Amino acid sequence: MVSEGAVIDFQDIFEYAPDPLIVIAVESGGAFRFVKANLAVERLSGISRDKLLGAVLEDICPPDQAVILADHYRRCLALGELVEFQQVVDTPAGRLAWQVRARPYCSAGETSHVILVARDVTIIRDIAQQLNGLDGQLPGVLYQLSYSPQEGWRCRFLSANSVSLLGLTPDQAVADVGALLGRIHPDDYDRVIEESMECAATLKSWYSEFRIRCQDDRILWVAAHDIPQKLGDGTVLFTGYLNDVTERKLLEESLRLSELRYRQLVENASDIIATVDAEGRLSYVSPNWQAYLGHEPGEVMNSNISEYIHPEDLPRYRQFLLRFFQVPGTNDGVEYRVRHKDGRWFWYSAKVSPLFDGSGTLENLMFIARDTSKQKALEQEIRRLAEHDAVTGLVNRVAFMARLGQALEEAARTGVGFALLYLDLDRFKQVNDSHGHGVGDRLLRLVGERICHAIRSTDLVGRIGGDEFMILLNGSVTAQLAHSIGQKVCDALASPFYIDDVCLVIGASVGVALYPLNGVEQDALSRAADVAMYRAKALGGGKALLA
């Protein structure tokens, strides 16, 4: 609450807002001229306000992009209301994707300006593009959802095979996330949303099984796996996939109904079914064990299942077995690797049901196990995509800042310092302007490789946007060593690069900040390295300077 007599400085609110804010004047000839912009515009796009303010749209953007943006602004003016769109724009910081909200502003009864609010969604776009490359190659439906308190739920990506499973096209889901979430069965909806919000709070991987309603009123069971990722503005991305597990669910239900039905289904099931006692001895395995794991059922019967489980997974399996016999019905399931007869290891996920004898005593456990090796590989790939830059393969801004946060916590606990290097390429914009973004992206990959060869194997390098990189020098690092490594990186990037017989000469400026000398918090340390880098650039570049 603002106290009585307090003065609100709306100029400061505009100037220091975290998202880019731009005011565009609508001139009588139809031109759009930039008349006001806040600090975030310069910080995130790399376009200086001195260049932007007073310029018309065509002075700032390439012709094709200027035409598209002008059309959006005209649509905003014609409708006289808020218009939202997504636009990819070439900036000195690289090719960025922006989610833009444009609103007309009227003065003296006449529309005179367009006010823009933009949000950088480049990371979201990059992950969605990489998921699109996996579409059709992997089982299940790939998806990417986002949640923020301001925007609620949004669908960022849905693979094309969603039509066959959900009766919903990717375009329909992206346009209206309610069409996707509305497929969740009403009896399961609240649970799924509650689990998702808990996942967003803890940033732990999520797995859940629930029902969906198809377009033709059929009810299917699906299993959802996803990995959450929190962006700098607080938005949480959920990247994962859905699998149809209706057959398994029906099988589990059928197995509870009758032993005869159990026997019939077991012999023909696609999942491996086995029974074990409290010691782990196998008293029954279904015939398909041989098809999936190589052993004939007779070879496995009466042996202990621990002989086939990976040594690293045995403690977890034994703990699960003990807990289940102590409290029957505690069925969280268990996941472990199983050895094939030829020595290969496969991931299996098992659901477990109790089997009682005639007196009601728990005698055996029945495992219904499914090969999840492909899903495990997919989870690893999704995690890699969520944490790595699409162009260079280096860790992205979100992953690097998370690792920097861990380093700060560890340094505060142990008292052992480290160094942070902020690197900005020199003359990189000229490469994009002269040779195009394709050559620019290939150059960035080569830059990343040279940086990795110039630093130590224990250090971490990440691309944080455009032509900017950060390097975390782990362990106890002296100012002399940190400066030496920074200069070694500069020297490595000063040598010419050759791409398609074209010789490209760039360079780099590096700022070096030390913990705790230059800061004990992430913002302070990053700012110190950033300031030192700009000092190096002002001196002609090609060198590293200590903060």
Coordinates of C-alpha atoms in Angstrom, one line a residue:
M1 CA 0.0 0.0 0.0
V2 CA 1.4 3.5 -0.9
S3 CA 1.5 5.8 2.1
E4 CA -0.3 9.1 2.0
G5 CA 1.7 11.8 0.4
A6 CA 4.1 9.3 -1.4
V7 CA 5.1 10.1 -4.9
I8 CA 5.1 7.3 -7.5
D9 CA 7.8 7.9 -10.2
F10 CA 6.1 6.3 -13.2
Q11 CA 9.2 7.2 -15.3
D12 CA 11.3 4.9 -13.1
I13 CA 8.7 2.1 -13.4
F14 CA 8.9 2.4 -17.2
E15 CA 12.7 2.7 -17.3
Y16 CA 13.5 -0.2 -15.0
A17 CA 10.8 -2.7 -16.0
P18 CA 12.3 -6.1 -16.7
D19 CA 10.6 -6.6 -20.1
P20 CA 11.3 -4.3 -23.1
L21 CA 8.8 -1.4 -23.4
I22 CA 8.6 0.7 -26.6
V23 CA 6.5 3.6 -27.6
I24 CA 6.0 4.1 -31.4
A25 CA 4.6 7.2 -33.0
V26 CA 2.2 6.8 -35.9
E27 CA 3.0 9.5 -38.5
S28 CA 0.6 11.0 -41.0
G29 CA 2.4 9.2 -43.9
G30 CA 1.9 5.8 -42.3
A31 CA 5.5 5.5 -41.0
F32 CA 6.2 4.1 -37.5
R33 CA 8.8 6.0 -35.6
F34 CA 10.4 4.9 -32.3
V35 CA 10.0 7.7 -29.7
K36 CA 10.6 6.0 -26.3
A37 CA 12.3 2.8 -25.1
N38 CA 13.4 1.5 -21.6
L39 CA 16.7 0.0 -20.5
A40 CA 15.6 -3.6 -21.1
V41 CA 15.4 -2.9 -24.9
E42 CA 19.0 -2.1 -25.0
R43 CA 20.1 -4.8 -22.6
L44 CA 18.3 -7.7 -24.3
S45 CA 18.5 -6.8 -28.0
G46 CA 21.9 -5.1 -28.1
I47 CA 20.3 -2.1 -30.0
S48 CA 21.4 1.2 -28.4
R49 CA 18.7 3.7 -27.6
D50 CA 20.7 6.4 -29.4
K51 CA 20.3 4.4 -32.6
L52 CA 16.7 3.4 -32.0
L53 CA 15.0 6.6 -30.8
G54 CA 14.0 8.8 -33.7
A55 CA 14.4 6.0 -36.3
V56 CA 11.6 4.5 -38.3
L57 CA 10.9 0.8 -38.4
E58 CA 12.7 0.3 -41.8
D59 CA 15.9 1.8 -40.3
I60 CA 16.1 -0.8 -37.6
C61 CA 14.8 -4.1 -39.1
P62 CA 15.6 -5.9 -42.4
P63 CA 12.9 -5.2 -45.1
D64 CA 11.1 -8.5 -44.7
Q65 CA 10.8 -8.3 -41.0
A66 CA 9.8 -4.6 -41.1
V67 CA 6.9 -5.5 -43.5
I68 CA 5.6 -8.2 -41.1
L69 CA 5.9 -5.9 -38.0
A70 CA 4.2 -3.0 -39.8
D71 CA 1.3 -5.3 -40.6
H72 CA 0.9 -6.2 -37.0
Y73 CA 0.9 -2.5 -35.9
R74 CA -1.7 -1.6 -38.6
R75 CA -3.9 -4.5 -37.4
C76 CA -3.6 -3.2 -33.8
L77 CA -4.6 0.3 -35.0
A78 CA -7.5 -1.0 -37.1
L79 CA -9.0 -3.1 -34.3
G80 CA -8.3 -0.4 -31.7
E81 CA -7.4 -3.0 -29.1
L82 CA -4.6 -5.2 -27.8
V83 CA -3.0 -7.5 -30.4
E84 CA -0.6 -10.3 -29.4
F85 CA 1.9 -11.9 -31.8
Q86 CA 5.2 -13.7 -31.9
Q87 CA 8.0 -12.4 -34.1
V88 CA 11.6 -13.5 -34.9
V89 CA 13.8 -10.4 -35.2
D90 CA 17.5 -10.0 -36.1
T91 CA 19.3 -7.9 -33.5
P92 CA 23.0 -7.3 -32.7
A93 CA 22.5 -9.9 -29.9
G94 CA 21.5 -12.5 -32.5
R95 CA 18.2 -13.8 -33.9
L96 CA 15.7 -13.6 -31.1
A97 CA 12.1 -14.7 -30.8
W98 CA 9.8 -12.2 -29.1
Q99 CA 6.2 -12.6 -27.7
V100 CA 4.8 -9.1 -28.3
R101 CA 1.7 -7.3 -27.0
A102 CA 0.8 -4.2 -29.0
R103 CA -1.8 -1.7 -27.7
P104 CA -3.0 1.5 -29.4
Y105 CA -2.8 4.8 -27.5
C106 CA -5.3 7.6 -28.1
S107 CA -4.7 11.3 -27.5
A108 CA -7.3 14.0 -28.1
G109 CA -9.6 11.4 -29.6
E110 CA -7.1 10.3 -32.2
T111 CA -4.8 7.2 -32.2
S112 CA -1.3 8.6 -32.1
H113 CA 0.9 5.9 -30.7
V114 CA 1.4 2.1 -30.4
I115 CA 2.7 0.8 -27.1
L116 CA 4.7 -2.4 -27.2
V117 CA 5.5 -4.9 -24.4
A118 CA 7.9 -7.7 -25.5
R119 CA 9.1 -10.9 -23.8
D120 CA 12.1 -12.9 -25.0
V121 CA 10.9 -16.5 -25.8
T122 CA 14.0 -17.6 -27.7
I123 CA 14.8 -20.5 -25.3
I124 CA 11.2 -21.8 -25.6
R125 CA 11.4 -21.5 -29.4
D126 CA 14.7 -23.4 -29.6
I127 CA 13.6 -26.3 -27.4
A128 CA 10.3 -26.5 -29.4
Q129 CA 12.3 -26.6 -32.7
Q130 CA 14.5 -29.4 -31.3
L131 CA 11.4 -31.4 -30.1
N132 CA 10.0 -31.0 -33.6
G133 CA 13.1 -32.8 -35.0
L134 CA 12.3 -35.7 -32.7
D135 CA 8.6 -35.9 -33.8
G136 CA 7.8 -39.2 -35.5
Q137 CA 11.1 -40.8 -34.4
L138 CA 10.0 -41.7 -30.8
P139 CA 7.0 -43.4 -29.2
G140 CA 4.3 -41.3 -27.5
V141 CA 3.2 -37.7 -27.9
L142 CA 5.9 -35.0 -27.2
Y143 CA 4.7 -31.8 -25.6
Q144 CA 5.9 -28.6 -24.1
L145 CA 3.7 -26.6 -21.7
S146 CA 4.5 -23.4 -19.8
Y147 CA 2.9 -21.9 -16.6
S148 CA 3.3 -18.5 -15.1
P149 CA 1.0 -16.7 -12.6
Q150 CA 0.6 -13.8 -15.1
E151 CA -0.3 -15.9 -18.2
G152 CA -1.5 -19.2 -16.7
W153 CA -1.1 -22.3 -18.8
R154 CA 0.1 -22.2 -22.4
C155 CA 0.9 -24.9 -24.9
R156 CA 4.2 -24.2 -26.6
F157 CA 4.6 -27.4 -28.6
L158 CA 2.7 -30.6 -29.4
S159 CA 3.9 -33.3 -31.8
A160 CA 1.9 -34.2 -34.8
N161 CA 0.9 -37.7 -33.6
S162 CA -1.3 -36.0 -31.0
V163 CA -4.1 -36.3 -33.6
S164 CA -4.2 -40.1 -33.4
L165 CA -4.0 -40.2 -29.6
L166 CA -5.9 -37.1 -28.6
G167 CA -7.9 -36.2 -31.6
L168 CA -6.3 -32.7 -31.4
T169 CA -3.9 -31.0 -33.8
P170 CA -0.8 -29.1 -32.6
D171 CA -2.3 -25.8 -33.9
Q172 CA -5.5 -26.3 -32.0
A173 CA -3.6 -26.9 -28.7
V174 CA -1.2 -24.0 -29.2
A175 CA -4.1 -21.6 -30.0
D176 CA -6.2 -22.9 -27.0
V177 CA -4.5 -24.7 -24.2
G178 CA -7.9 -25.5 -22.8
A179 CA -8.6 -27.8 -25.7
L180 CA -5.6 -29.9 -24.6
L181 CA -6.1 -29.8 -20.8
G182 CA -9.8 -30.4 -21.3
R183 CA -9.0 -33.9 -22.6
I184 CA -8.0 -34.8 -19.0
H185 CA -10.8 -36.9 -17.4
P186 CA -12.8 -34.7 -14.9
D187 CA -12.2 -37.2 -12.1
D188 CA -8.4 -36.9 -12.6
Y189 CA -8.1 -33.2 -13.6
D190 CA -7.6 -31.7 -10.1
R191 CA -5.0 -34.3 -9.2
V192 CA -3.0 -33.8 -12.4
I193 CA -3.0 -30.0 -12.0
E194 CA -2.1 -30.2 -8.3
E195 CA 0.8 -32.6 -9.1
S196 CA 2.0 -30.3 -11.9
M197 CA 2.0 -27.3 -9.6
E198 CA 4.0 -29.2 -7.0
C199 CA 6.4 -30.2 -9.8
A200 CA 6.8 -26.5 -10.7
A201 CA 7.6 -25.6 -7.1
T202 CA 10.2 -28.4 -6.6
L203 CA 11.5 -28.6 -10.2
K204 CA 11.6 -32.4 -9.9
S205 CA 10.9 -34.7 -12.8
W206 CA 7.2 -35.7 -12.9
Y207 CA 5.5 -39.0 -13.7
S208 CA 1.8 -39.6 -13.5
E209 CA -1.0 -41.8 -14.9
F210 CA -4.4 -40.5 -15.7
R211 CA -7.4 -40.9 -18.0
I212 CA -8.1 -38.8 -21.1
R213 CA -11.3 -38.4 -23.1
C214 CA -10.9 -38.9 -26.8
Q215 CA -12.9 -37.1 -29.5
D216 CA -15.1 -40.2 -30.0
D217 CA -15.9 -40.4 -26.3
R218 CA -13.4 -43.3 -25.7
I219 CA -11.5 -43.2 -22.4
L220 CA -7.8 -44.0 -22.5
W221 CA -5.2 -44.3 -19.8
V222 CA -1.9 -42.4 -20.5
A223 CA 1.4 -42.1 -18.6
A224 CA 3.0 -38.6 -18.6
H225 CA 6.7 -38.0 -18.0
D226 CA 8.1 -34.5 -18.0
I227 CA 11.0 -32.4 -16.8
P228 CA 10.4 -28.9 -15.5
Q229 CA 12.7 -25.9 -16.2
K230 CA 12.4 -22.5 -14.6
L231 CA 13.2 -19.5 -16.8
G232 CA 14.6 -16.1 -15.6
D233 CA 11.1 -14.5 -15.5
G234 CA 9.6 -17.2 -13.3
T235 CA 7.9 -19.1 -16.1
V236 CA 8.1 -22.9 -15.7
L237 CA 8.5 -25.0 -18.8
F238 CA 7.3 -28.6 -18.7
T239 CA 8.9 -30.7 -21.5
G240 CA 7.9 -34.3 -21.8
Y241 CA 5.8 -37.0 -23.5
L242 CA 2.6 -39.1 -23.2
N243 CA 2.3 -42.8 -23.7
D244 CA -0.8 -44.8 -24.1
V245 CA -0.9 -47.4 -21.2
T246 CA -4.5 -48.4 -21.6
E247 CA -3.6 -52.0 -22.4
R248 CA -1.5 -52.3 -19.3
K249 CA -4.2 -50.8 -17.1
L250 CA -6.8 -53.1 -18.5
L251 CA -4.4 -56.0 -17.9
E252 CA -3.9 -55.0 -14.3
E253 CA -7.6 -54.8 -13.7
S254 CA -8.2 -58.1 -15.4
L255 CA -5.6 -59.8 -13.3
R256 CA -7.4 -58.8 -10.2
L257 CA -10.7 -60.3 -11.4
S258 CA -9.9 -64.0 -11.9
E259 CA -7.0 -66.4 -11.8
L260 CA -8.2 -68.0 -15.1
R261 CA -8.3 -64.7 -16.8
Y262 CA -4.9 -64.0 -15.3
R263 CA -3.4 -67.1 -16.8
Q264 CA -4.8 -66.4 -20.3
L265 CA -3.6 -62.8 -20.3
V266 CA -0.2 -63.6 -18.9
E267 CA 0.7 -66.0 -21.6
N268 CA -0.1 -63.4 -24.3
A269 CA 0.8 -60.1 -22.6
S270 CA 3.4 -57.8 -24.1
D271 CA 4.8 -57.1 -20.6
I272 CA 6.9 -59.5 -18.7
I273 CA 5.0 -61.0 -15.7
A274 CA 6.8 -62.7 -12.8
T275 CA 6.1 -63.8 -9.2
V276 CA 8.7 -63.6 -6.4
D277 CA 8.7 -64.4 -2.7
A278 CA 10.0 -62.3 0.1
E279 CA 13.6 -63.5 -0.6
G280 CA 13.3 -62.5 -4.3
R281 CA 13.1 -66.1 -5.6
L282 CA 11.3 -66.3 -8.9
S283 CA 8.4 -68.8 -8.8
Y284 CA 7.0 -68.0 -12.2
V285 CA 8.0 -66.0 -15.3
S286 CA 5.9 -65.5 -18.4
P287 CA 7.0 -67.1 -21.6
N288 CA 7.9 -63.7 -23.2
W289 CA 10.9 -63.4 -20.9
Q290 CA 12.9 -65.3 -23.5
A291 CA 11.8 -62.9 -26.3
Y292 CA 12.8 -59.8 -24.3
L293 CA 15.7 -61.0 -22.1
G294 CA 17.0 -64.1 -23.9
H295 CA 16.6 -66.7 -21.1
E296 CA 14.2 -69.6 -21.5
P297 CA 11.7 -69.5 -18.5
G298 CA 13.1 -72.8 -17.2
E299 CA 16.6 -71.2 -16.9
V300 CA 15.2 -68.4 -14.7
M301 CA 12.6 -70.3 -12.6
N302 CA 13.7 -70.8 -8.9
S303 CA 16.7 -68.5 -9.3
N304 CA 16.9 -65.2 -7.4
I305 CA 15.8 -62.1 -9.3
S306 CA 18.8 -60.2 -7.9
E307 CA 21.0 -62.2 -10.2
Y308 CA 19.6 -60.2 -13.1
I309 CA 19.3 -56.8 -11.6
H310 CA 22.0 -54.2 -12.1
P311 CA 24.3 -53.9 -8.9
E312 CA 23.6 -50.2 -8.6
D313 CA 19.8 -50.8 -8.6
L314 CA 19.8 -53.7 -6.1
P315 CA 19.6 -51.6 -2.9
R316 CA 16.6 -49.7 -4.2
Y317 CA 14.9 -53.0 -5.3
R318 CA 15.5 -54.7 -2.0
Q319 CA 14.2 -51.7 0.0
F320 CA 11.1 -51.8 -2.2
L321 CA 10.6 -55.5 -1.7
L322 CA 11.0 -55.2 2.1
R323 CA 8.6 -52.3 2.4
F324 CA 6.0 -54.0 0.2
F325 CA 6.0 -57.2 2.4
Q326 CA 5.8 -55.1 5.5
V327 CA 2.9 -52.9 4.2
P328 CA 1.1 -54.8 1.4
G329 CA -0.5 -52.4 -1.1
T330 CA 2.3 -49.7 -0.9
N331 CA 2.6 -49.8 -4.6
D332 CA 4.7 -47.0 -5.9
G333 CA 6.2 -49.3 -8.5
V334 CA 9.9 -49.9 -8.9
E335 CA 12.4 -49.2 -11.8
Y336 CA 15.6 -51.1 -12.4
R337 CA 18.0 -52.4 -15.0
V338 CA 17.8 -56.0 -16.0
R339 CA 20.6 -58.0 -17.7
H340 CA 19.9 -59.7 -21.0
K341 CA 21.4 -63.1 -21.6
D342 CA 23.9 -61.5 -24.0
G343 CA 25.1 -59.1 -21.3
R344 CA 23.3 -56.0 -22.3
W345 CA 21.3 -53.9 -19.8
F346 CA 17.7 -52.8 -20.3
W347 CA 15.6 -50.5 -18.1
Y348 CA 12.3 -52.0 -16.8
S349 CA 9.5 -50.4 -14.8
A350 CA 7.4 -52.7 -12.7
K351 CA 4.0 -52.4 -11.0
V352 CA 3.5 -54.9 -8.2
S353 CA 0.4 -56.6 -6.8
P354 CA 0.2 -58.9 -3.7
L355 CA -0.7 -62.6 -4.0
F356 CA -2.2 -64.2 -0.9
D357 CA -2.5 -67.9 0.0
G358 CA -5.7 -69.5 1.1
S359 CA -5.4 -68.2 4.7
G360 CA -4.9 -64.6 3.6
T361 CA -1.2 -64.5 4.2
L362 CA 0.9 -62.6 1.7
E363 CA 2.9 -65.3 -0.1
N364 CA 4.3 -63.8 -3.3
L365 CA 4.4 -60.6 -5.3
M366 CA 3.4 -60.3 -8.9
F367 CA 5.5 -58.0 -11.1
I368 CA 4.2 -56.6 -14.3
A369 CA 7.3 -55.2 -16.0
R370 CA 7.7 -53.2 -19.1
D371 CA 10.8 -52.3 -21.1
T372 CA 11.3 -48.5 -20.6
S373 CA 14.8 -48.2 -22.2
K374 CA 13.5 -46.0 -25.1
Q375 CA 11.7 -43.8 -22.6
K376 CA 14.8 -43.5 -20.5
A377 CA 16.8 -42.5 -23.6
L378 CA 14.1 -39.9 -24.5
E379 CA 14.2 -38.5 -20.9
Q380 CA 17.9 -38.0 -21.1
E381 CA 17.6 -36.4 -24.5
I382 CA 14.9 -34.0 -23.3
R383 CA 17.0 -33.1 -20.3
R384 CA 20.0 -32.4 -22.6
L385 CA 17.8 -30.2 -24.9
A386 CA 16.4 -28.3 -21.9
E387 CA 19.9 -27.5 -20.6
H388 CA 22.0 -26.9 -23.8
D389 CA 22.2 -24.2 -26.4
A390 CA 20.8 -25.3 -29.8
V391 CA 23.6 -23.6 -31.9
T392 CA 26.8 -24.4 -29.9
G393 CA 25.9 -27.4 -27.8
L394 CA 27.2 -25.6 -24.8
V395 CA 25.0 -25.2 -21.7
N396 CA 22.5 -22.4 -22.1
R397 CA 21.9 -19.4 -19.9
V398 CA 19.4 -21.1 -17.5
A399 CA 21.7 -24.1 -16.9
F400 CA 24.8 -22.0 -16.5
M401 CA 23.2 -19.6 -14.0
A402 CA 21.9 -22.6 -12.0
R403 CA 25.5 -24.0 -11.9
L404 CA 26.8 -20.6 -10.9
G405 CA 24.3 -20.5 -8.0
Q406 CA 25.5 -23.9 -6.9
A407 CA 29.1 -22.6 -7.0
L408 CA 28.2 -19.6 -4.9
E409 CA 26.5 -21.9 -2.3
E410 CA 29.5 -24.2 -2.2
A411 CA 32.0 -21.3 -1.9
A412 CA 30.0 -19.8 0.9
R413 CA 30.1 -23.1 2.7
T414 CA 33.8 -24.1 2.1
G415 CA 35.4 -20.7 1.9
V416 CA 37.1 -21.7 -1.4
G417 CA 36.8 -19.0 -4.1
F418 CA 36.4 -19.3 -7.8
A419 CA 36.4 -17.0 -10.9
L420 CA 33.7 -15.9 -13.4
L421 CA 34.7 -14.8 -16.9
Y422 CA 32.3 -12.7 -19.1
L423 CA 33.2 -12.9 -22.8
D424 CA 31.8 -10.9 -25.7
L425 CA 33.0 -11.4 -29.3
D426 CA 34.4 -8.5 -31.2
R427 CA 33.3 -7.9 -34.8
F428 CA 30.8 -10.7 -34.8
K429 CA 27.9 -8.5 -36.1
Q430 CA 29.9 -7.8 -39.3
V431 CA 30.0 -11.6 -39.9
N432 CA 26.2 -11.9 -39.7
D433 CA 25.7 -8.8 -41.8
S434 CA 28.2 -9.9 -44.5
H435 CA 27.7 -13.7 -44.6
G436 CA 24.3 -14.4 -43.0
H437 CA 23.2 -16.1 -39.9
G438 CA 24.0 -19.6 -41.2
V439 CA 27.7 -18.7 -41.3
G440 CA 27.3 -16.9 -38.0
D441 CA 25.9 -20.0 -36.3
R442 CA 28.7 -22.1 -37.7
L443 CA 31.2 -19.6 -36.4
L444 CA 29.6 -19.6 -33.0
R445 CA 30.1 -23.4 -32.9
L446 CA 33.8 -23.1 -33.7
V447 CA 34.1 -20.4 -31.1
G448 CA 32.6 -22.7 -28.5
E449 CA 35.1 -25.4 -29.4
R450 CA 38.1 -23.1 -29.1
I451 CA 37.0 -21.8 -25.8
C452 CA 36.6 -25.4 -24.5
H453 CA 40.1 -26.3 -25.7
A454 CA 41.6 -23.1 -24.0
I455 CA 40.1 -23.8 -20.5
R456 CA 40.6 -26.7 -18.1
S457 CA 38.5 -29.8 -18.1
T458 CA 37.0 -28.9 -14.7
D459 CA 35.7 -25.5 -15.9
L460 CA 32.3 -24.8 -17.4
V461 CA 31.5 -22.6 -20.4
G462 CA 28.0 -21.5 -21.5
R463 CA 26.5 -19.4 -24.2
I464 CA 24.2 -16.9 -22.5
G465 CA 22.8 -15.2 -25.6
G466 CA 23.9 -13.7 -29.0
D467 CA 27.7 -13.6 -29.1
E468 CA 28.1 -13.6 -25.3
F469 CA 29.6 -16.5 -23.3
M470 CA 30.4 -17.1 -19.6
I471 CA 33.1 -19.3 -18.1
L472 CA 33.1 -20.6 -14.6
L473 CA 36.6 -21.4 -13.3
N474 CA 36.1 -23.9 -10.6
G475 CA 38.2 -24.6 -7.5
S476 CA 40.7 -22.2 -5.8
V477 CA 41.7 -19.8 -8.5
T478 CA 44.2 -16.9 -8.1
A479 CA 43.7 -13.6 -9.9
Q480 CA 46.9 -14.4 -11.9
L481 CA 45.6 -17.8 -13.0
A482 CA 42.1 -16.5 -13.9
H483 CA 43.6 -13.6 -15.9
S484 CA 46.0 -16.0 -17.7
I485 CA 43.1 -18.3 -18.7
G486 CA 41.1 -15.4 -19.9
Q487 CA 43.9 -14.1 -22.0
K488 CA 44.5 -17.6 -23.4
V489 CA 40.9 -17.7 -24.5
C490 CA 41.3 -14.2 -26.2
D491 CA 44.4 -15.4 -28.0
A492 CA 42.7 -18.6 -29.2
L493 CA 39.8 -16.6 -30.7
A494 CA 42.2 -14.1 -32.3
S495 CA 43.4 -16.7 -34.9
P496 CA 41.4 -16.7 -38.2
F497 CA 38.5 -19.0 -38.7
Y498 CA 37.9 -20.7 -42.1
I499 CA 34.3 -21.5 -43.2
D500 CA 33.7 -22.6 -46.8
D501 CA 37.1 -21.1 -47.9
V502 CA 36.1 -17.8 -46.2
C503 CA 38.6 -16.4 -43.8
L504 CA 36.9 -14.7 -40.8
V505 CA 38.8 -12.7 -38.2
I506 CA 37.0 -11.7 -35.1
G507 CA 38.3 -11.6 -31.5
A508 CA 37.0 -11.4 -28.0
S509 CA 37.0 -9.2 -24.9
V510 CA 37.0 -10.9 -21.5
G511 CA 36.2 -9.5 -18.0
V512 CA 37.3 -11.5 -15.0
A513 CA 35.6 -11.4 -11.6
L514 CA 36.8 -13.2 -8.5
Y515 CA 34.7 -14.6 -5.6
P516 CA 34.6 -13.1 -2.9
L517 CA 36.8 -10.1 -3.9
N518 CA 34.3 -8.7 -6.5
G519 CA 31.0 -10.0 -5.1
V520 CA 29.4 -12.8 -3.1
E521 CA 26.1 -12.8 -5.0
Q522 CA 25.3 -13.8 -8.5
D523 CA 24.2 -10.3 -9.7
A524 CA 27.2 -8.5 -8.2
L525 CA 29.7 -11.0 -9.5
S526 CA 28.2 -11.0 -13.0
R527 CA 28.0 -7.2 -13.1
A528 CA 31.7 -7.0 -12.1
A529 CA 32.8 -9.3 -14.9
D530 CA 30.5 -7.5 -17.3
V531 CA 32.0 -4.1 -16.4
A532 CA 35.5 -5.4 -16.8
M533 CA 34.7 -6.9 -20.2
Y534 CA 33.4 -3.5 -21.5
R535 CA 36.6 -1.9 -20.2
A536 CA 38.6 -4.4 -22.3
K537 CA 36.4 -3.7 -25.3
A538 CA 36.9 0.0 -24.9
L539 CA 40.7 -0.5 -25.0
G540 CA 40.4 -2.2 -28.5
G541 CA 39.4 -5.7 -27.5
G542 CA 41.5 -8.9 -27.8
K543 CA 42.4 -8.8 -24.1
A544 CA 41.2 -10.0 -20.7
L545 CA 40.9 -7.5 -17.8
L546 CA 40.4 -8.1 -14.0
A547 CA 37.5 -6.4 -12.4

